[in-house]
mmCIF file of C-alpha atoms in Angstrom:
data_model
loop_
_atom_site.group_PDB
_atom_site.id
_atom_site.type_symbol
_atom_site.label_atom_id
_atom_site.label_comp_id
_atom_site.label_asym_id
_atom_site.label_seq_id
_atom_site.Cartn_x
_atom_site.Cartn_y
_atom_site.Cartn_z
ATOM 1 C CA MET D 1319 35.070 -12.636 40.635
ATOM 2 C CA ASN D 1320 35.613 -16.378 40.836
ATOM 3 C CA ARG D 1321 35.640 -18.811 37.926
ATOM 4 C CA ARG D 1322 32.034 -20.019 38.533
ATOM 5 C CA ALA D 1323 30.728 -16.455 38.465
ATOM 6 C CA TRP D 1324 32.637 -15.710 35.240
ATOM 7 C CA SER D 1325 31.319 -18.855 33.553
ATOM 8 C CA GLY D 1326 27.771 -17.980 34.661
ATOM 9 C CA PHE D 1327 28.186 -14.469 33.297
ATOM 10 C CA GLY D 1328 29.605 -15.879 30.027
ATOM 11 C CA ALA D 1329 26.670 -18.283 29.620
ATOM 12 C CA VAL D 1330 24.147 -15.481 30.130
ATOM 13 C CA ALA D 1331 26.009 -13.244 27.661
ATOM 14 C CA LEU D 1332 26.088 -16.065 25.090
ATOM 15 C CA LEU D 1333 22.379 -16.734 25.567
ATOM 16 C CA ALA D 1334 21.611 -13.025 25.169
ATOM 17 C CA ALA D 1335 23.693 -12.876 21.965
ATOM 18 C CA VAL D 1336 21.875 -15.931 20.527
ATOM 19 C CA VAL D 1337 18.462 -14.445 21.388
ATOM 20 C CA LEU D 1338 19.447 -11.101 19.818
ATOM 21 C CA LEU D 1339 20.718 -12.813 16.674
ATOM 22 C CA MET D 1340 17.549 -14.894 16.372
ATOM 23 C CA GLY D 1341 15.483 -11.756 16.822
ATOM 24 C CA ALA D 1342 17.479 -9.927 14.176
ATOM 25 C CA GLN D 1343 16.991 -12.782 11.722
ATOM 26 C CA GLY D 1344 13.257 -12.962 12.364
ATOM 27 C CA GLN D 1345 12.770 -9.209 12.041
ATOM 28 C CA GLN D 1346 13.660 -8.497 8.450
ATOM 29 C CA PRO D 1347 13.563 -4.785 7.703
ATOM 30 C CA GLU D 1348 10.380 -3.830 5.906
ATOM 31 C CA GLN D 1349 10.636 -3.446 2.128
ATOM 32 C CA TRP D 1350 8.665 -0.567 0.612
ATOM 33 C CA LEU D 1351 7.301 -0.157 -2.880
ATOM 34 C CA HIS D 1352 7.512 3.482 -3.942
ATOM 35 C CA VAL D 1353 5.783 5.295 -6.764
ATOM 36 C CA ARG D 1354 6.790 8.849 -7.493
ATOM 37 C CA VAL D 1355 5.344 11.091 -10.196
ATOM 38 C CA ASP D 1356 6.796 14.551 -10.765
ATOM 39 C CA ASP D 1357 5.279 16.968 -13.224
ATOM 40 C CA THR D 1358 7.315 20.136 -13.630
ATOM 41 C CA ARG D 1359 4.559 22.174 -15.310
ATOM 42 C CA ALA D 1360 2.937 24.965 -13.299
ATOM 43 C CA GLU D 1361 -0.346 23.047 -13.121
ATOM 44 C CA GLY D 1362 1.504 19.752 -12.728
ATOM 45 C CA GLU D 1363 1.041 17.265 -9.908
ATOM 46 C CA ILE D 1364 3.485 15.624 -7.577
ATOM 47 C CA VAL D 1365 2.413 12.163 -6.405
ATOM 48 C CA ARG D 1366 4.130 9.943 -3.844
ATOM 49 C CA VAL D 1367 2.942 6.474 -2.850
ATOM 50 C CA ASN D 1368 4.764 4.343 -0.270
ATOM 51 C CA LEU D 1369 3.411 0.833 0.244
ATOM 52 C CA PRO D 1370 4.974 -1.845 2.460
ATOM 53 C CA LEU D 1371 5.512 -5.007 0.379
ATOM 54 C CA SER D 1372 4.306 -7.086 3.352
ATOM 55 C CA VAL D 1373 0.888 -5.447 2.943
ATOM 56 C CA ALA D 1374 0.843 -6.269 -0.774
ATOM 57 C CA GLU D 1375 1.869 -9.849 0.035
ATOM 58 C CA LYS D 1376 -0.999 -10.303 2.484
ATOM 59 C CA VAL D 1377 -3.630 -8.452 0.439
ATOM 60 C CA LEU D 1378 -2.989 -10.077 -2.935
ATOM 61 C CA PRO D 1379 -4.397 -13.561 -2.067
ATOM 62 C CA ALA D 1380 -7.620 -11.914 -0.856
ATOM 63 C CA ILE D 1381 -8.292 -10.171 -4.178
ATOM 64 C CA ARG D 1382 -10.655 -12.060 -6.456
ATOM 65 C CA ALA D 1383 -11.203 -10.492 -9.831
ATOM 66 C CA HIS D 1384 -12.045 -12.469 -12.981
ATOM 67 C CA LYS D 1385 -8.399 -12.528 -14.077
ATOM 68 C CA LEU D 1386 -6.842 -12.686 -10.629
ATOM 69 C CA ALA D 1387 -7.345 -15.315 -7.927
ATOM 70 C CA GLU D 1388 -5.120 -16.437 -5.042
ATOM 71 C CA GLY D 1389 -2.394 -14.066 -6.189
ATOM 72 C CA LYS D 1390 -2.195 -15.583 -9.669
ATOM 73 C CA ILE D 1391 -3.256 -14.274 -13.073
ATOM 74 C CA ARG D 1392 -4.375 -16.663 -15.777
ATOM 75 C CA LEU D 1393 -1.883 -16.179 -18.600
ATOM 76 C CA SER D 1394 -4.346 -16.636 -21.466
ATOM 77 C CA GLU D 1395 -5.810 -13.303 -20.404
ATOM 78 C CA LEU D 1396 -2.452 -11.554 -20.652
ATOM 79 C CA LYS D 1397 -1.853 -11.544 -24.361
ATOM 80 C CA ILE D 1398 -0.991 -8.114 -25.682
ATOM 81 C CA HIS D 1399 -1.531 -7.557 -29.400
ATOM 82 C CA ASP D 1400 -1.499 -11.369 -29.851
ATOM 83 C CA VAL D 1401 1.982 -11.553 -28.316
ATOM 84 C CA ASP D 1402 2.263 -14.451 -25.868
ATOM 85 C CA LEU D 1403 4.032 -12.845 -22.911
ATOM 86 C CA GLY D 1404 4.354 -16.157 -21.102
ATOM 87 C CA ALA D 1405 6.175 -17.772 -23.993
ATOM 88 C CA ILE D 1406 8.559 -14.810 -24.294
ATOM 89 C CA LEU D 1407 9.334 -14.747 -20.556
ATOM 90 C CA GLU D 1408 9.778 -18.529 -20.519
ATOM 91 C CA ALA D 1409 12.221 -18.310 -23.425
ATOM 92 C CA VAL D 1410 14.221 -15.503 -21.806
ATOM 93 C CA LYS D 1411 14.334 -17.349 -18.469
ATOM 94 C CA GLY D 1412 16.277 -20.273 -19.869
ATOM 95 C CA SER D 1413 18.612 -18.257 -22.095
ATOM 96 C CA ALA D 1414 22.012 -16.650 -21.661
ATOM 97 C CA ASP D 1415 22.507 -12.896 -21.339
ATOM 98 C CA GLY D 1416 21.877 -11.025 -24.538
ATOM 99 C CA GLU D 1417 19.603 -8.783 -26.526
ATOM 100 C CA TYR D 1418 16.373 -10.567 -27.445
ATOM 101 C CA VAL D 1419 14.163 -8.008 -29.105
ATOM 102 C CA THR D 1420 15.239 -4.911 -30.992
ATOM 103 C CA VAL D 1421 12.683 -2.845 -32.850
ATOM 104 C CA GLN D 1422 13.788 0.320 -34.581
ATOM 105 C CA SER D 1423 11.225 2.471 -36.290
ATOM 106 C CA LYS D 1424 10.630 6.125 -37.098
ATOM 107 C CA LYS D 1425 8.362 6.378 -34.077
ATOM 108 C CA GLU D 1426 10.310 4.475 -31.420
ATOM 109 C CA ASN D 1427 13.147 2.092 -30.569
ATOM 110 C CA VAL D 1428 12.436 -0.908 -28.327
ATOM 111 C CA ARG D 1429 15.081 -3.137 -26.793
ATOM 112 C CA VAL D 1430 14.467 -6.202 -24.603
ATOM 113 C CA ALA D 1431 17.539 -7.826 -23.074
ATOM 114 C CA LYS D 1432 18.705 -10.072 -20.279
ATOM 115 C CA GLN D 1433 21.754 -8.761 -18.498
ATOM 116 C CA GLY D 1434 23.430 -9.376 -15.136
ATOM 117 C CA GLY D 1435 20.427 -11.160 -13.620
ATOM 118 C CA TYR D 1436 17.900 -8.593 -14.854
ATOM 119 C CA LEU D 1437 15.311 -8.459 -17.594
ATOM 120 C CA LEU D 1438 15.697 -5.049 -19.231
ATOM 121 C CA VAL D 1439 13.178 -3.277 -21.421
ATOM 122 C CA LYS D 1440 14.095 0.067 -22.962
ATOM 123 C CA VAL D 1441 11.721 2.110 -25.080
ATOM 124 C CA ARG D 1442 12.866 5.330 -26.723
ATOM 125 C CA GLU D 1443 10.184 7.295 -28.478
ATOM 126 C CA GLN D 1444 11.727 9.500 -31.185
ATOM 127 C CA LYS D 1445 11.471 13.210 -30.632
ATOM 128 C CA LYS D 1446 9.035 15.333 -32.550
ATOM 129 C CA GLU D 1447 10.431 18.136 -34.655
ATOM 130 C CA GLY D 1448 11.003 21.371 -32.805
ATOM 131 C CA THR D 1449 11.399 19.821 -29.337
ATOM 132 C CA PRO D 1450 14.694 20.288 -27.502
ATOM 133 C CA ASP D 1451 15.044 16.828 -25.904
ATOM 134 C CA ALA D 1452 16.844 13.915 -27.502
ATOM 135 C CA TYR D 1453 13.805 11.682 -26.998
ATOM 136 C CA GLU D 1454 10.132 12.472 -26.598
ATOM 137 C CA GLU D 1455 9.639 9.715 -24.033
ATOM 138 C CA THR D 1456 11.886 7.097 -22.481
ATOM 139 C CA VAL D 1457 10.760 3.985 -20.618
ATOM 140 C CA ASP D 1458 13.207 1.823 -18.644
ATOM 141 C CA ILE D 1459 12.037 -1.366 -16.990
ATOM 142 C CA LYS D 1460 14.476 -3.453 -14.958
ATOM 143 C CA VAL D 1461 13.057 -6.602 -13.352
ATOM 144 C CA PRO D 1462 15.279 -9.058 -11.427
ATOM 145 C CA MET D 1463 15.263 -12.464 -13.156
ATOM 146 C CA THR D 1464 14.459 -14.099 -9.803
ATOM 147 C CA VAL D 1465 11.200 -12.152 -9.903
ATOM 148 C CA VAL D 1466 10.509 -13.219 -13.497
ATOM 149 C CA GLU D 1467 11.197 -16.841 -12.559
ATOM 150 C CA ALA D 1468 8.960 -16.602 -9.498
ATOM 151 C CA MET D 1469 6.221 -15.127 -11.661
ATOM 152 C CA LEU D 1470 6.433 -18.117 -14.025
ATOM 153 C CA SER D 1471 6.640 -20.702 -11.235
ATOM 154 C CA ALA D 1472 2.886 -21.388 -11.120
ATOM 155 C CA GLY D 1473 2.834 -23.210 -14.445
ATOM 156 C CA PRO D 1474 2.391 -22.583 -18.146
ATOM 157 C CA ASN D 1475 -0.937 -20.778 -18.007
ATOM 158 C CA GLU D 1476 -0.517 -18.578 -14.956
ATOM 159 C CA LEU D 1477 1.550 -15.692 -13.634
ATOM 160 C CA ASP D 1478 2.197 -15.974 -9.908
ATOM 161 C CA LEU D 1479 2.175 -12.375 -8.656
ATOM 162 C CA LEU D 1480 2.370 -13.439 -5.027
ATOM 163 C CA ALA D 1481 5.575 -15.402 -5.652
ATOM 164 C CA ALA D 1482 6.903 -12.387 -7.566
ATOM 165 C CA ILE D 1483 6.290 -10.094 -4.588
ATOM 166 C CA ARG D 1484 8.039 -12.579 -2.287
ATOM 167 C CA ALA D 1485 10.979 -12.687 -4.697
ATOM 168 C CA LEU D 1486 11.054 -8.874 -4.757
ATOM 169 C CA ARG D 1487 11.163 -8.811 -0.953
ATOM 170 C CA ALA D 1488 14.048 -11.270 -1.004
ATOM 171 C CA HIS D 1489 15.881 -9.357 -3.733
ATOM 172 C CA GLY D 1490 16.367 -6.101 -1.877
ATOM 173 C CA ASP D 1491 16.636 -2.605 -3.327
ATOM 174 C CA ALA D 1492 15.735 -2.317 -7.000
ATOM 175 C CA GLU D 1493 14.840 0.371 -9.504
ATOM 176 C CA LEU D 1494 11.938 -1.194 -11.391
ATOM 177 C CA ILE D 1495 10.400 1.324 -13.763
ATOM 178 C CA THR D 1496 11.398 4.803 -14.902
ATOM 179 C CA VAL D 1497 9.378 6.766 -17.423
ATOM 180 C CA LYS D 1498 10.580 10.189 -18.538
ATOM 181 C CA GLU D 1499 8.656 12.643 -20.635
ATOM 182 C CA ARG D 1500 9.517 16.257 -21.260
ATOM 183 C CA TYR D 1501 7.558 17.454 -18.223
ATOM 184 C CA GLN D 1502 6.825 14.294 -16.306
ATOM 185 C CA THR D 1503 8.897 11.648 -14.586
ATOM 186 C CA VAL D 1504 7.500 8.426 -13.132
ATOM 187 C CA ARG D 1505 9.623 6.178 -10.924
ATOM 188 C CA ILE D 1506 8.686 2.863 -9.332
ATOM 189 C CA TRP D 1507 11.243 1.231 -7.060
ATOM 190 C CA ILE D 1508 11.680 -0.762 -3.872
ATOM 191 C CA ASP D 1509 13.960 -0.166 -0.913
ATOM 192 C CA ARG D 1510 13.998 -0.277 2.880
ATOM 193 C CA LYS D 1511 13.139 3.387 3.395
ATOM 194 C CA ASN D 1512 9.603 4.368 4.261
ATOM 195 C CA THR D 1513 9.858 7.664 2.360
ATOM 196 C CA SER D 1514 10.176 8.320 -1.346
ATOM 197 C CA GLU D 1515 12.708 11.151 -1.111
ATOM 198 C CA MET V 1205 -20.817 5.624 53.946
ATOM 199 C CA PHE V 1206 -23.281 5.514 51.051
ATOM 200 C CA PHE V 1207 -21.856 8.752 49.675
ATOM 201 C CA THR V 1208 -18.313 7.366 49.747
ATOM 202 C CA LYS V 1209 -19.443 4.201 47.941
ATOM 203 C CA ALA V 1210 -21.271 6.254 45.294
ATOM 204 C CA ILE V 1211 -18.215 8.451 44.722
ATOM 205 C CA ALA V 1212 -15.994 5.353 44.490
ATOM 206 C CA GLY V 1213 -18.451 3.762 42.037
ATOM 207 C CA MET V 1214 -18.556 6.892 39.863
ATOM 208 C CA ALA V 1215 -14.780 7.242 39.947
ATOM 209 C CA GLY V 1216 -14.414 3.580 38.986
ATOM 210 C CA THR V 1217 -16.877 3.926 36.100
ATOM 211 C CA THR V 1218 -15.181 7.110 34.870
ATOM 212 C CA LEU V 1219 -11.789 5.434 35.082
ATOM 213 C CA LEU V 1220 -13.093 2.376 33.191
ATOM 214 C CA ALA V 1221 -14.713 4.552 30.508
ATOM 215 C CA GLY V 1222 -11.513 6.600 30.233
ATOM 216 C CA ALA V 1223 -9.441 3.439 29.899
ATOM 217 C CA LEU V 1224 -11.809 2.118 27.199
ATOM 218 C CA VAL V 1225 -11.678 5.401 25.226
ATOM 219 C CA PHE V 1226 -7.899 5.484 25.628
ATOM 220 C CA HIS V 1227 -7.654 1.877 24.422
ATOM 221 C CA GLU V 1228 -9.953 2.319 21.417
ATOM 222 C CA GLY V 1229 -8.750 5.841 20.597
ATOM 223 C CA VAL V 1230 -10.505 8.913 19.332
ATOM 224 C CA ILE V 1231 -11.757 9.915 15.892
ATOM 225 C CA THR V 1232 -10.823 13.505 15.208
ATOM 226 C CA VAL V 1233 -12.260 15.797 12.556
ATOM 227 C CA ASN V 1234 -11.024 19.337 12.036
ATOM 228 C CA VAL V 1235 -12.381 21.434 9.163
ATOM 229 C CA ARG V 1236 -11.424 25.081 8.707
ATOM 230 C CA GLU V 1237 -12.696 27.269 5.906
ATOM 231 C CA LYS V 1238 -10.090 29.755 4.760
ATOM 232 C CA ARG V 1239 -12.367 32.673 3.902
ATOM 233 C CA ALA V 1240 -12.521 35.591 6.353
ATOM 234 C CA ASP V 1241 -15.853 34.606 7.953
ATOM 235 C CA GLY V 1242 -15.241 30.905 7.416
ATOM 236 C CA ASP V 1243 -16.376 28.195 9.798
ATOM 237 C CA HIS V 1244 -14.100 26.130 11.942
ATOM 238 C CA VAL V 1245 -15.611 22.770 12.899
ATOM 239 C CA ARG V 1246 -13.703 20.571 15.268
ATOM 240 C CA PHE V 1247 -14.905 17.470 17.042
ATOM 241 C CA PHE V 1248 -13.624 14.375 18.775
ATOM 242 C CA VAL V 1249 -15.586 11.135 18.917
ATOM 243 C CA PRO V 1250 -14.448 8.201 21.037
ATOM 244 C CA ALA V 1251 -13.946 5.274 18.680
ATOM 245 C CA THR V 1252 -15.971 3.085 21.056
ATOM 246 C CA VAL V 1253 -19.050 5.061 19.983
ATOM 247 C CA VAL V 1254 -18.514 3.880 16.410
ATOM 248 C CA SER V 1255 -17.812 0.294 17.461
ATOM 249 C CA TYR V 1256 -20.974 0.082 19.595
ATOM 250 C CA GLY V 1257 -22.964 2.233 17.163
ATOM 251 C CA MET V 1258 -22.411 -0.379 14.461
ATOM 252 C CA GLY V 1259 -24.138 -2.922 16.672
ATOM 253 C CA LEU V 1260 -27.142 -0.617 17.063
ATOM 254 C CA ALA V 1261 -27.443 0.417 13.398
ATOM 255 C CA PRO V 1262 -30.447 -0.990 11.506
ATOM 256 C CA GLU V 1263 -29.509 -4.267 9.784
ATOM 257 C CA GLU V 1264 -31.147 -3.155 6.517
ATOM 258 C CA GLN V 1265 -28.956 -0.026 6.332
ATOM 259 C CA ILE V 1266 -25.801 -2.080 6.890
ATOM 260 C CA ARG V 1267 -26.967 -4.638 4.317
ATOM 261 C CA ARG V 1268 -27.512 -1.866 1.772
ATOM 262 C CA ALA V 1269 -24.024 -0.513 2.453
ATOM 263 C CA THR V 1270 -22.372 -3.906 2.010
ATOM 264 C CA ARG V 1271 -24.394 -5.069 -1.023
ATOM 265 C CA HIS V 1272 -21.909 -3.755 -3.554
ATOM 266 C CA ALA V 1273 -18.773 -3.563 -1.424
ATOM 267 C CA HIS V 1274 -18.756 -6.990 0.253
ATOM 268 C CA GLU V 1275 -16.174 -8.449 -2.168
ATOM 269 C CA TYR V 1276 -13.673 -5.778 -1.198
ATOM 270 C CA LEU V 1277 -14.230 -5.841 2.559
ATOM 271 C CA PRO V 1278 -11.734 -8.667 3.318
ATOM 272 C CA VAL V 1279 -9.133 -6.945 1.127
ATOM 273 C CA ALA V 1280 -9.574 -3.660 2.993
ATOM 274 C CA ARG V 1281 -9.531 -5.416 6.389
ATOM 275 C CA ILE V 1282 -6.361 -7.398 5.654
ATOM 276 C CA ALA V 1283 -4.642 -4.305 4.227
ATOM 277 C CA LEU V 1284 -5.429 -2.272 7.342
ATOM 278 C CA GLN V 1285 -4.474 -5.076 9.737
ATOM 279 C CA GLU V 1286 -1.110 -5.412 8.007
ATOM 280 C CA LEU V 1287 -0.638 -1.679 7.824
ATOM 281 C CA ALA V 1288 -1.139 -1.443 11.569
ATOM 282 C CA LYS V 1289 1.955 -3.639 12.040
ATOM 283 C CA CYS V 1290 4.139 -1.499 9.721
ATOM 284 C CA PRO V 1291 6.291 1.457 10.745
ATOM 285 C CA ASP V 1292 4.743 4.913 10.576
ATOM 286 C CA SER V 1293 4.900 6.463 7.132
ATOM 287 C CA VAL V 1294 3.332 8.793 4.597
ATOM 288 C CA LEU V 1295 1.365 6.401 2.398
ATOM 289 C CA VAL V 1296 0.052 8.756 -0.268
ATOM 290 C CA GLU V 1297 0.874 12.361 -1.033
ATOM 291 C CA VAL V 1298 -0.598 14.344 -3.906
ATOM 292 C CA LYS V 1299 0.358 17.955 -4.376
ATOM 293 C CA ASP V 1300 -0.653 20.372 -7.089
ATOM 294 C CA ARG V 1301 -1.106 24.108 -7.461
ATOM 295 C CA ASP V 1302 -4.407 24.147 -5.579
ATOM 296 C CA GLU V 1303 -4.342 21.226 -3.206
ATOM 297 C CA HIS V 1304 -2.112 19.143 -0.986
ATOM 298 C CA VAL V 1305 -3.449 15.733 0.110
ATOM 299 C CA LEU V 1306 -1.577 13.619 2.606
ATOM 300 C CA ILE V 1307 -2.581 10.175 3.876
ATOM 301 C CA GLU V 1308 -0.324 8.796 6.542
ATOM 302 C CA LYS V 1309 -0.149 6.084 9.160
ATOM 303 C CA ARG V 1310 1.020 7.351 12.509
ATOM 304 C CA GLY V 1311 0.947 5.432 15.779
ATOM 305 C CA GLY V 1312 -1.961 3.106 14.973
ATOM 306 C CA ARG V 1313 -3.961 5.895 13.331
ATOM 307 C CA LEU V 1314 -4.776 6.788 9.759
ATOM 308 C CA LEU V 1315 -4.513 10.522 9.185
ATOM 309 C CA VAL V 1316 -5.975 12.274 6.170
ATOM 310 C CA ASN V 1317 -4.971 15.900 5.660
ATOM 311 C CA VAL V 1318 -6.259 18.048 2.833
ATOM 312 C CA ASP V 1319 -5.032 21.604 2.422
ATOM 313 C CA SER V 1320 -6.724 23.419 -0.449
ATOM 314 C CA ARG V 1321 -7.212 27.062 -1.359
ATOM 315 C CA SER V 1322 -10.649 27.113 0.230
ATOM 316 C CA GLU V 1323 -10.305 24.878 3.269
ATOM 317 C CA GLU V 1324 -8.183 22.722 5.496
ATOM 318 C CA VAL V 1325 -9.421 19.258 6.526
ATOM 319 C CA HIS V 1326 -7.765 16.951 9.038
ATOM 320 C CA VAL V 1327 -9.287 13.559 9.856
ATOM 321 C CA GLY V 1328 -7.735 10.996 12.184
ATOM 322 C CA VAL V 1329 -9.139 7.491 12.669
ATOM 323 C CA PRO V 1330 -7.722 4.627 14.746
ATOM 324 C CA ILE V 1331 -6.981 1.768 12.334
ATOM 325 C CA GLN V 1332 -8.505 -0.748 14.749
ATOM 326 C CA THR V 1333 -11.810 1.137 14.645
ATOM 327 C CA VAL V 1334 -11.967 0.897 10.856
ATOM 328 C CA VAL V 1335 -11.061 -2.800 11.102
ATOM 329 C CA SER V 1336 -13.866 -3.481 13.589
ATOM 330 C CA VAL V 1337 -16.367 -1.593 11.394
ATOM 331 C CA ILE V 1338 -15.292 -3.666 8.383
ATOM 332 C CA LYS V 1339 -15.609 -6.873 10.446
ATOM 333 C CA GLU V 1340 -19.156 -5.878 11.382
ATOM 334 C CA LEU V 1341 -19.974 -5.229 7.712
ATOM 335 C CA GLU V 1342 -18.444 -8.592 6.767
ATOM 336 C CA SER V 1343 -20.592 -10.388 9.360
ATOM 337 C CA SER V 1344 -23.679 -8.663 8.002
ATOM 338 C CA ALA V 1345 -22.756 -9.686 4.437
ATOM 339 C CA ALA V 1346 -22.211 -13.298 5.599
ATOM 340 C CA ARG V 1347 -25.610 -13.330 7.370
ATOM 341 C CA GLU V 1348 -27.315 -12.074 4.220
ATOM 342 C CA LYS V 1349 -25.559 -14.712 2.121
ATOM 343 C CA ALA V 1350 -26.642 -17.476 4.533
ATOM 344 C CA ALA V 1351 -30.227 -16.152 4.513
ATOM 345 C CA ALA V 1352 -30.202 -16.141 0.696
ATOM 346 C CA ILE V 1353 -29.054 -19.789 0.643
ATOM 347 C CA VAL V 1354 -31.849 -20.765 3.071
ATOM 348 C CA ARG V 1355 -34.425 -18.846 0.936
ATOM 349 C CA ASP V 1356 -33.331 -20.607 -2.254
#
């Protein structure tokens, strides 16, 4: 093969590589939100939900409920037991890693912390007498701080759920919520698999 | 000569109808009762029948159907349109002692399978058919809204 043929072949190969690379960048693998509920009792249920995050991202702006519009929730509606969630999240956002809330009572222990780029919430309900497990119920919530920040990006009185979903898509695999009871386990997580096994 | 033309015309029409049914897909329903003398109902409906049937349905009936659901129609349409672009997957699975329910997206179709102690139900619907039905319902809701504005 002469030099002209080789250079022609090289140019075509280079062009093909560029096109393939561009295609690979444009086609991000789909992120899936998974919900899995396992109940080990004889009459218990097993539930699996697999939802592509791209669907959630497109659907959310179309939902118009009195609290939710254009993918945003008005924060004044999100007070729980007079606790201003927005103020707490805003405070955590700008702070260094550490433990922010610790509640220890006879009934349960609650811990809210920021650690390694995640907002962590741990709830441990104390066991009732006569039960074999260490805890009656455990709740673990682990939200990437980028998602928390995206959620607060709309302003002081709103939570931007759409931005949060976009941040989740950008974040990659994450274990979001795990709830364990004696018979039941609930897991919510995201990854690139389209099955929840 | 005439006979040849007629045959060619019929063949062309059949081919066109076949292509249309193939393009739009088929709605499948399969219900089997599990008792010894149980029924087994199985039918296939070309999705085009549903698409064109919507155009022939009485406007009042469609209006009644959309009266309470019109807010959710765009949400359902967008969700299905996006779902159609996603890879095939099991979307929802619920299993207990008596029943196993499976909703999955496979090759542009939504499949609903229910396996209970008493019966087995399998329904398959092309996603595009559901989308076109929702679009028709949305248009009806928009027409009613416009008529209400003119009345007021």
